[in-house]
CSV table of C-alpha atoms in Angstrom, one decimal:
chain,number,residue,atom,x,y,z
X,123,MET,CA,13.2,-28.2,-0.1
X,124,THR,CA,14.6,-25.0,0.7
X,125,ASP,CA,14.7,-25.1,4.6
X,126,ALA,CA,15.8,-22.6,7.5
X,127,ALA,CA,19.3,-24.4,7.4
X,128,GLU,CA,19.7,-23.9,3.4
X,129,LEU,CA,18.4,-20.4,3.6
X,130,LYS,CA,21.3,-19.6,6.2
X,131,ARG,CA,23.6,-21.1,4.3
X,132,ARG,CA,22.4,-19.3,0.9
X,133,THR,CA,22.6,-15.9,2.8
X,134,ALA,CA,26.2,-16.3,4.4
X,135,GLN,CA,27.3,-17.0,1.0
X,136,LEU,CA,25.7,-13.7,-0.2
X,137,LEU,CA,27.5,-11.6,2.5
X,138,ALA,CA,30.3,-13.8,1.6
X,139,ASP,CA,30.7,-12.5,-2.2
X,140,PHE,CA,29.2,-9.0,-1.5
X,141,PRO,CA,30.2,-7.7,1.9
X,142,PRO,CA,27.8,-4.9,2.6
X,143,ALA,CA,30.6,-2.7,4.0
X,144,GLU,CA,32.4,-3.0,0.8
X,145,THR,CA,29.4,-3.3,-1.8
X,146,ASP,CA,27.3,-0.7,-3.1
X,147,ARG,CA,23.5,-0.6,-1.6
X,148,LEU,CA,22.0,-1.3,-4.9
X,149,ASP,CA,24.5,-4.0,-6.3
X,150,PHE,CA,23.7,-5.5,-2.8
X,151,LEU,CA,20.2,-5.7,-3.6
X,152,LYS,CA,20.2,-6.6,-6.7
X,153,ALA,CA,22.5,-9.7,-5.5
X,154,ARG,CA,20.1,-10.7,-2.8
X,155,PHE,CA,17.2,-10.9,-5.3
X,156,ASP,CA,19.3,-12.8,-7.5
X,157,ALA,CA,20.3,-15.3,-5.2
X,158,GLY,CA,16.5,-15.8,-4.3
X,159,LEU,CA,16.5,-13.7,-1.0
X,160,ALA,CA,14.1,-11.0,-1.5
X,161,TRP,CA,11.1,-12.8,-0.8
X,162,VAL,CA,11.7,-16.6,-0.8
X,163,HIS,CA,8.4,-17.5,-1.4
X,164,TYR,CA,8.4,-15.9,-5.0
X,165,PRO,CA,9.5,-18.2,-7.8
X,166,GLU,CA,13.0,-19.0,-8.5
X,167,GLY,CA,14.3,-16.3,-10.7
X,168,LEU,CA,11.7,-13.5,-9.4
X,169,GLY,CA,13.7,-13.1,-6.1
X,170,GLY,CA,12.5,-16.6,-4.7
X,171,LEU,CA,13.4,-20.0,-4.0
X,172,GLY,CA,9.8,-21.6,-3.8
X,173,ALA,CA,10.3,-21.7,0.0
X,174,PRO,CA,7.4,-21.5,2.8
X,175,ARG,CA,6.6,-17.7,3.3
X,176,SER,CA,7.3,-18.0,7.1
X,177,LEU,CA,11.2,-18.5,6.3
X,178,GLN,CA,11.6,-15.0,5.1
X,179,ALA,CA,11.9,-14.1,8.8
X,180,VAL,CA,15.1,-16.3,8.8
X,181,VAL,CA,16.9,-14.5,6.0
X,182,ASP,CA,15.9,-11.0,7.4
X,183,ALA,CA,17.4,-11.7,10.7
X,184,GLU,CA,20.7,-12.8,9.1
X,185,LEU,CA,20.7,-10.2,6.9
X,186,GLU,CA,20.1,-7.4,9.9
X,187,ALA,CA,22.7,-9.0,12.1
X,188,ALA,CA,25.1,-8.2,9.4
X,189,ASP,CA,24.2,-4.7,8.8
X,190,ALA,CA,23.4,-5.4,5.3
X,191,PRO,CA,21.4,-2.6,3.4
X,192,ASP,CA,17.5,-3.2,2.7
X,193,ASN,CA,15.2,-1.7,0.7
X,194,ASP,CA,12.9,0.8,1.5
X,195,PRO,CA,9.2,-0.7,2.0
X,196,ARG,CA,7.9,3.1,2.9
X,197,ARG,CA,9.1,4.6,-0.4
X,198,ILE,CA,8.0,1.7,-2.8
X,199,GLY,CA,5.2,0.0,-0.8
X,200,ILE,CA,2.8,0.4,-3.6
X,201,GLY,CA,5.2,-1.7,-5.7
X,202,LEU,CA,6.2,-4.2,-3.3
X,203,GLY,CA,2.7,-4.4,-1.3
X,204,MET,CA,0.0,-3.9,-4.4
X,205,ALA,CA,1.9,-4.4,-7.7
X,206,ALA,CA,4.2,-7.4,-7.2
X,207,PRO,CA,1.6,-9.6,-5.9
X,208,THR,CA,-0.6,-8.9,-9.1
X,209,ILE,CA,2.1,-9.3,-11.5
X,210,LEU,CA,3.1,-12.4,-10.0
X,211,LYS,CA,-0.3,-14.0,-10.3
X,212,TYR,CA,-2.0,-12.3,-13.6
X,213,GLY,CA,1.4,-11.5,-15.4
X,214,THR,CA,3.2,-12.8,-18.1
X,215,ASP,CA,6.9,-13.8,-18.3
X,216,GLU,CA,7.7,-10.5,-19.6
X,217,GLN,CA,6.1,-8.8,-17.4
X,218,LYS,CA,7.5,-10.5,-14.4
X,219,GLN,CA,10.8,-8.7,-15.5
X,220,LEU,CA,9.6,-5.6,-14.1
X,221,LEU,CA,9.9,-7.6,-10.4
X,222,ARG,CA,13.3,-7.0,-9.9
X,223,PRO,CA,13.6,-2.8,-10.2
X,224,LEU,CA,10.6,-2.9,-8.4
X,225,TRP,CA,11.8,-4.8,-5.4
X,226,VAL,CA,15.4,-3.0,-5.3
X,227,GLY,CA,13.8,0.6,-5.8
X,228,GLU,CA,15.3,1.5,-8.8
X,229,GLU,CA,11.3,2.0,-10.1
X,230,VAL,CA,8.9,3.6,-8.1
X,231,TRP,CA,5.3,2.4,-8.6
X,232,CYS,CA,1.6,4.4,-8.2
X,233,GLN,CA,-1.8,3.3,-8.2
X,234,LEU,CA,-4.3,4.7,-10.5
X,235,PHE,CA,-7.4,3.5,-9.3
X,236,SER,CA,-9.7,5.7,-7.4
X,237,GLU,CA,-11.7,8.6,-9.8
X,238,PRO,CA,-13.3,11.9,-8.7
X,239,GLY,CA,-16.4,11.0,-10.4
X,240,ALA,CA,-16.5,7.4,-8.8
X,241,GLY,CA,-16.2,8.0,-5.3
X,242,SER,CA,-16.2,5.1,-2.7
X,243,ASP,CA,-17.7,3.0,-5.6
X,244,LEU,CA,-14.6,2.1,-7.5
X,245,ALA,CA,-16.5,-0.2,-9.9
X,246,ALA,CA,-18.3,3.0,-11.3
X,247,LEU,CA,-14.8,4.3,-13.0
X,248,GLY,CA,-15.2,6.1,-15.8
X,249,THR,CA,-11.6,6.3,-17.5
X,250,ARG,CA,-11.8,4.6,-20.7
X,251,ALA,CA,-9.3,2.5,-22.9
X,252,VAL,CA,-10.1,2.1,-26.5
X,253,ARG,CA,-8.4,-0.6,-28.7
X,254,GLN,CA,-6.7,0.7,-31.5
X,255,GLY,CA,-4.6,-2.4,-33.4
X,256,GLY,CA,-2.0,-3.5,-31.1
X,257,ASP,CA,-2.4,-0.7,-28.1
X,258,TRP,CA,-5.3,0.9,-26.2
X,259,VAL,CA,-5.9,4.2,-26.0
X,260,VAL,CA,-6.7,5.6,-22.7
X,261,ASN,CA,-8.5,8.9,-21.6
X,262,GLY,CA,-9.5,9.8,-18.2
X,263,GLN,CA,-8.7,11.3,-14.6
X,264,LYS,CA,-7.3,9.3,-11.5
X,265,VAL,CA,-7.2,11.0,-8.1
X,266,TRP,CA,-5.3,10.5,-4.7
X,267,THR,CA,-2.7,8.9,-6.3
X,268,SER,CA,0.4,8.4,-4.0
X,269,SER,CA,4.0,9.0,-5.3
X,270,ALA,CA,2.6,9.8,-8.8
X,271,HIS,CA,5.5,12.1,-8.9
X,272,LEU,CA,7.8,9.7,-8.4
X,273,ALA,CA,6.5,6.9,-10.0
X,274,ARG,CA,7.8,5.3,-13.2
X,275,TRP,CA,5.0,2.7,-13.5
X,276,ALA,CA,1.6,2.3,-12.5
X,277,ILE,CA,-0.7,-0.1,-12.0
X,278,LEU,CA,-4.5,1.0,-14.0
X,279,ILE,CA,-7.8,-0.1,-14.0
X,280,ALA,CA,-10.1,1.2,-17.2
X,281,ARG,CA,-13.4,0.8,-18.6
X,282,THR,CA,-13.1,-1.5,-21.8
X,283,ASP,CA,-16.8,-2.4,-22.3
X,284,PRO,CA,-19.6,0.3,-21.5
X,285,ASP,CA,-22.5,-1.6,-22.7
X,286,VAL,CA,-22.0,-4.2,-19.7
X,287,PRO,CA,-22.7,-4.0,-16.2
X,288,LYS,CA,-19.8,-1.9,-14.2
X,289,HIS,CA,-18.3,-5.2,-12.6
X,290,ARG,CA,-17.5,-6.5,-16.2
X,291,GLY,CA,-16.3,-3.8,-18.2
X,292,ILE,CA,-13.2,-3.4,-16.5
X,293,THR,CA,-9.8,-4.4,-17.9
X,294,TYR,CA,-6.3,-4.1,-16.0
X,295,PHE,CA,-3.2,-2.6,-17.6
X,296,ILE,CA,0.5,-1.4,-16.4
X,297,CYS,CA,1.0,2.0,-17.5
X,298,ASP,CA,4.4,3.5,-18.2
X,299,MET,CA,3.9,7.0,-16.5
X,300,THR,CA,6.7,8.7,-18.6
X,301,ASP,CA,4.5,8.3,-21.7
X,302,PRO,CA,3.2,11.0,-23.8
X,303,GLY,CA,-0.3,12.2,-22.6
X,304,VAL,CA,0.2,11.3,-18.7
X,305,GLU,CA,-0.2,14.5,-16.5
X,306,VAL,CA,0.7,14.4,-12.9
X,307,ARG,CA,-0.5,17.5,-10.7
X,308,PRO,CA,-0.2,18.0,-7.0
X,309,LEU,CA,-2.8,17.9,-4.2
X,310,ARG,CA,-1.8,20.0,-1.4
X,311,GLN,CA,-3.0,18.3,1.5
X,312,ILE,CA,-4.3,19.7,5.0
X,313,THR,CA,-0.8,19.2,6.3
X,314,GLY,CA,0.7,21.3,3.5
X,315,GLU,CA,2.5,19.1,1.3
X,316,ALA,CA,1.6,17.2,-1.6
X,317,GLU,CA,2.3,13.0,-1.1
X,318,PHE,CA,-1.1,12.7,-3.2
X,319,ASN,CA,-1.6,13.8,-6.7
X,320,GLU,CA,-4.3,13.8,-9.5
X,321,VAL,CA,-3.3,12.1,-12.7
X,322,PHE,CA,-5.1,13.4,-16.3
X,323,LEU,CA,-4.8,10.5,-19.0
X,324,THR,CA,-4.9,12.3,-22.6
X,325,ASP,CA,-4.8,9.8,-25.8
X,326,VAL,CA,-2.4,7.4,-23.7
X,327,ARG,CA,-1.3,4.9,-25.5
X,328,ILE,CA,-0.8,1.3,-23.6
X,329,PRO,CA,0.4,-2.1,-25.6
X,330,ASP,CA,-1.4,-4.9,-25.4
X,331,SER,CA,1.4,-6.5,-24.1
X,332,ARG,CA,1.0,-4.5,-20.6
X,333,ARG,CA,-2.3,-5.8,-20.1
X,334,LEU,CA,-2.6,-7.8,-16.8
X,335,GLY,CA,-5.4,-10.7,-17.0
X,336,GLU,CA,-8.1,-10.8,-19.9
X,337,VAL,CA,-10.1,-8.4,-21.4
X,338,GLY,CA,-12.8,-7.2,-19.1
X,339,ASP,CA,-11.4,-9.1,-16.0
X,340,GLY,CA,-10.0,-6.0,-14.7
X,341,TRP,CA,-12.2,-6.0,-11.5
X,342,ARG,CA,-11.3,-9.8,-10.5
X,343,VAL,CA,-7.5,-8.7,-11.1
X,344,ALA,CA,-8.3,-5.5,-9.1
X,345,GLN,CA,-9.1,-7.8,-6.1
X,346,THR,CA,-6.1,-9.2,-6.0
X,347,THR,CA,-4.3,-5.7,-5.6
X,348,LEU,CA,-6.9,-4.4,-3.1
X,349,ASN,CA,-6.7,-7.7,-0.8
X,350,ASN,CA,-3.0,-6.8,-0.8
X,351,GLU,CA,-2.9,-3.4,-0.2
X,352,ARG,CA,-5.6,-3.7,2.9
X,353,VAL,CA,-2.6,-6.1,4.3
X,354,ALA,CA,0.2,-4.0,3.3
X,355,ILE,CA,-1.4,-0.8,4.9
X,356,GLY,CA,-3.3,-2.3,8.1
X,357,GLY,CA,-1.2,-5.3,8.4
X,358,MET,CA,2.5,-3.8,8.6
X,359,ARG,CA,4.6,-5.9,11.1
X,360,LEU,CA,5.4,-3.7,14.1
X,361,PRO,CA,7.1,-4.5,17.4
X,362,ARG,CA,5.3,-3.7,20.8
X,363,GLU,CA,4.3,0.4,20.9
X,364,GLY,CA,5.4,0.7,17.3
X,365,GLY,CA,3.4,3.3,15.3
X,366,MET,CA,1.0,6.0,16.6
X,367,ILE,CA,0.9,4.3,20.3
X,368,GLY,CA,4.8,4.7,20.5
X,369,PRO,CA,5.4,8.6,20.6
X,370,VAL,CA,2.6,9.2,22.9
X,371,SER,CA,3.2,6.5,25.5
X,372,ARG,CA,6.8,8.2,25.6
X,373,THR,CA,5.5,11.6,26.0
X,374,TRP,CA,3.2,10.2,28.9
X,375,ARG,CA,6.4,8.7,30.8
X,376,GLU,CA,8.6,11.6,30.4
X,377,ARG,CA,6.1,14.3,31.1
X,378,PRO,CA,4.5,13.6,34.2
X,379,ASP,CA,3.5,16.9,34.5
X,380,LEU,CA,0.8,16.5,31.6
X,381,ARG,CA,-1.0,13.5,33.2
X,382,THR,CA,-4.5,13.5,34.3
X,383,HIS,CA,-6.9,10.6,35.4
X,384,ASP,CA,-8.9,11.0,32.2
X,385,LEU,CA,-6.1,10.4,29.8
X,386,HIS,CA,-4.6,7.6,32.0
X,387,GLN,CA,-7.3,5.9,31.2
X,388,ARG,CA,-7.9,6.7,27.5
X,389,LEU,CA,-4.5,6.1,26.8
X,390,LEU,CA,-4.5,2.6,28.5
X,391,LYS,CA,-7.8,1.7,26.4
X,392,LEU,CA,-5.9,3.1,23.3
X,393,TRP,CA,-3.0,0.7,24.0
X,394,VAL,CA,-4.4,-2.3,24.9
X,395,GLU,CA,-6.2,-2.2,21.5
X,396,ALA,CA,-3.1,-1.2,19.6
X,397,GLU,CA,-1.2,-4.4,21.3
X,398,VAL,CA,-4.5,-6.4,20.0
X,399,ALA,CA,-4.4,-4.8,16.6
X,400,ARG,CA,-0.6,-5.6,16.6
X,401,LEU,CA,-0.9,-9.3,17.2
X,402,THR,CA,-4.1,-9.7,15.3
X,403,GLY,CA,-2.0,-8.5,12.3
X,404,GLU,CA,0.6,-11.3,13.6
X,405,ARG,CA,-1.8,-14.0,12.8
X,406,LEU,CA,-3.0,-12.3,9.7
X,407,ARG,CA,0.6,-12.9,8.5
X,408,GLN,CA,0.5,-16.4,9.5
X,409,GLN,CA,-2.6,-17.2,7.7
X,410,MET,CA,-1.1,-15.2,4.6
X,411,VAL,CA,1.6,-18.1,4.9
X,412,VAL,CA,-0.8,-20.6,3.5
X,413,GLY,CA,-2.5,-18.7,1.1
X,414,GLN,CA,-3.7,-15.1,-0.5
X,415,PRO,CA,-4.7,-12.4,2.0
X,416,GLY,CA,-8.6,-12.6,2.3
X,417,PRO,CA,-11.3,-10.1,3.6
X,418,GLU,CA,-9.6,-10.4,7.0
X,419,GLY,CA,-7.3,-7.6,5.7
X,420,ALA,CA,-10.4,-5.1,5.7
X,421,GLY,CA,-10.8,-5.7,9.4
X,422,MET,CA,-7.3,-4.6,9.7
X,423,LYS,CA,-7.1,-1.6,7.8
X,424,LEU,CA,-10.2,-0.3,9.2
X,425,ALA,CA,-8.7,-1.0,12.9
X,426,PHE,CA,-5.6,0.9,11.9
X,427,ALA,CA,-7.4,4.3,10.5
X,428,ARG,CA,-9.7,4.2,13.7
X,429,LEU,CA,-6.5,4.0,16.3
X,430,ASN,CA,-4.4,6.3,14.1
X,431,GLN,CA,-7.1,8.8,14.4
X,432,GLU,CA,-8.1,8.5,18.2
X,433,ILE,CA,-4.3,8.0,19.3
X,434,SER,CA,-3.1,11.4,17.3
X,435,GLY,CA,-6.0,13.1,18.8
X,436,LEU,CA,-5.5,11.9,22.4
X,437,GLU,CA,-1.6,13.1,21.8
X,438,VAL,CA,-2.5,16.5,20.9
X,439,GLU,CA,-5.0,17.0,23.9
X,440,LEU,CA,-2.0,15.5,26.1
X,441,LEU,CA,0.1,17.9,25.0
X,442,GLY,CA,-2.0,20.9,25.4
X,443,GLU,CA,-1.0,24.0,23.5
X,444,GLU,CA,2.0,22.7,22.5
X,445,GLY,CA,-0.2,19.8,20.4
X,446,LEU,CA,-1.6,22.8,18.5
X,447,LEU,CA,1.8,23.9,17.1
X,448,TYR,CA,2.7,22.2,13.3
X,449,GLU,CA,6.5,23.0,12.8
X,450,ASP,CA,6.3,23.0,8.9
X,451,TRP,CA,3.6,24.3,6.3
X,452,THR,CA,6.1,24.4,3.3
X,453,MET,CA,4.4,23.0,0.3
X,454,ARG,CA,6.8,20.1,-0.7
X,455,ARG,CA,6.5,17.0,-2.4
X,456,PRO,CA,7.6,14.2,-0.1
X,457,GLU,CA,9.0,10.4,-1.2
X,458,LEU,CA,7.8,9.1,2.0
X,459,VAL,CA,5.1,9.0,4.7
X,460,ASP,CA,6.8,9.2,8.4
X,461,PHE,CA,4.5,9.3,11.0
X,462,THR,CA,6.5,9.1,13.8
X,463,GLY,CA,9.5,10.9,13.0
X,464,ARG,CA,7.2,14.2,12.7
X,465,ASP,CA,5.5,16.1,15.6
X,466,ALA,CA,1.9,15.4,17.0
X,467,GLY,CA,0.4,18.1,14.7
X,468,TYR,CA,1.5,16.4,11.8
X,469,ARG,CA,0.3,12.9,13.0
X,470,TYR,CA,-3.0,14.5,13.8
X,471,LEU,CA,-3.5,15.8,10.5
X,472,ARG,CA,-2.1,13.1,8.2
X,473,SER,CA,-4.0,10.3,10.2
X,474,LYS,CA,-7.1,11.7,8.9
X,475,GLY,CA,-6.3,10.7,5.4
X,476,ASN,CA,-5.8,6.8,6.7
X,477,SER,CA,-9.6,6.2,6.7
X,478,ILE,CA,-10.1,7.3,2.9
X,479,GLU,CA,-6.7,5.9,1.5
X,480,GLY,CA,-6.6,2.3,0.9
X,481,GLY,CA,-10.5,2.1,0.6
X,482,THR,CA,-13.2,4.0,2.5
X,483,SER,CA,-13.9,2.3,6.3
X,484,GLU,CA,-17.4,2.9,5.1
X,485,VAL,CA,-16.6,0.3,2.3
X,486,LEU,CA,-14.6,-1.7,4.2
X,487,LEU,CA,-17.5,-2.1,7.0
X,488,ASN,CA,-19.2,-3.8,4.2
X,489,ILE,CA,-16.7,-5.9,3.3
X,490,VAL,CA,-16.3,-7.1,6.8
X,491,ALA,CA,-19.8,-7.5,7.4
X,492,GLU,CA,-20.6,-9.4,4.0
X,493,ARG,CA,-17.6,-11.5,3.7
X,494,VAL,CA,-16.6,-12.3,7.2
X,495,LEU,CA,-19.6,-12.3,9.0
X,496,GLY,CA,-21.7,-13.5,6.4
X,497,LEU,CA,-24.6,-11.0,6.9
X,498,PRO,CA,-26.7,-10.0,3.8
X,499,SER,CA,-25.6,-7.8,1.4
X,500,GLU,CA,-26.9,-4.3,0.9
X,501,PRO,CA,-29.3,-3.8,-2.1
X,502,ARG,CA,-27.8,-3.0,-5.4
X,503,ASN,CA,-29.9,-1.8,-7.9
X,504,ASP,CA,-27.1,-1.3,-10.5
X,505,LYS,CA,-25.9,-4.4,-10.4
X,506,ASP,CA,-27.3,-6.1,-13.9
X,507,VAL,CA,-27.4,-2.1,-15.3
X,508,ALA,CA,-25.1,-1.5,-18.2
X,509,TRP,CA,-22.4,0.9,-17.1
X,510,LYS,CA,-23.5,3.6,-19.6
X,511,ASP,CA,-26.7,3.6,-18.4
X,512,LEU,CA,-26.1,4.6,-15.1
X,513,ALA,CA,-26.9,7.8,-13.4
X,514,ARG,CA,-23.6,9.7,-12.8
């Protein structure tokens, strides 16, 4: 049984064998993974020790105190938060070997789920994968793909059987973004930059060995990804006044000349809501210690999007004319999203995407209503209709 004392011992040994000040950052991260201290709840040999998930905080605290390097969750968040738990649950032994370069950040991952023709109805996707011998030949288009311009690998869902209802004819794959036929085009956003992309797949050959789960079972596999995605976006660990509420609170304290009674009341309300959301996220992570994330993550992601948009709107109002300034409209393709390190104009514009990425707020409201509150589901006339017969 691996307990806190054992983890402290192993962490001390790691620091002794690979002193952070004298060891290359990537070499240290690889050594940490090999020591089972990357994500301690994963199995041995895959970056963990099969320990309780709650004990990860013990390792993190020891390494932080030693000023040891860490990976960059903002840059590799899709791999860490979405691809890794799905591969762990459904992957073959060969596929699980992708976890090491994923965790240390050698390889970036992206998510090829959304499509321009499916909108919020992900199960209506039309990208086709056709079996040809030991390969699958994939054709289609994906959209709103974060980090596709950086990614080596992608998690991909495609339609493999158009003759059954839409949820049952989907299969889940791992796609090599460097393969012939994969084309990434930038999508310039309201912020001026192109963090998102559209991806065109033309006769891309994916070996069957890169299929995750059974043929036709892709929707069930994708639920693992989606549930973890919502927690990764909406349930991130933050200190008090972390996230969007931090910059506007600092402005309020430092600029008394901007204060009004109305803005004060609104700030108090949003500050309390942000703190409630932060504490709710802590409780959700405690629940995850004993199992996989459930539909509660949808509620957290909903709150995250709404709060970000309301808080950034308040910040722009508080700053007045200054809030209308935006420092840089240069077209660029960033490696990560940095809300707090940019100006108020950027935060206001970028937060508009929060209610779309990771599942639209409208879809998440349905999930909360049906799976958390137990309300009757909406009528679905297409539930038993073959995908090929659906109007599109």
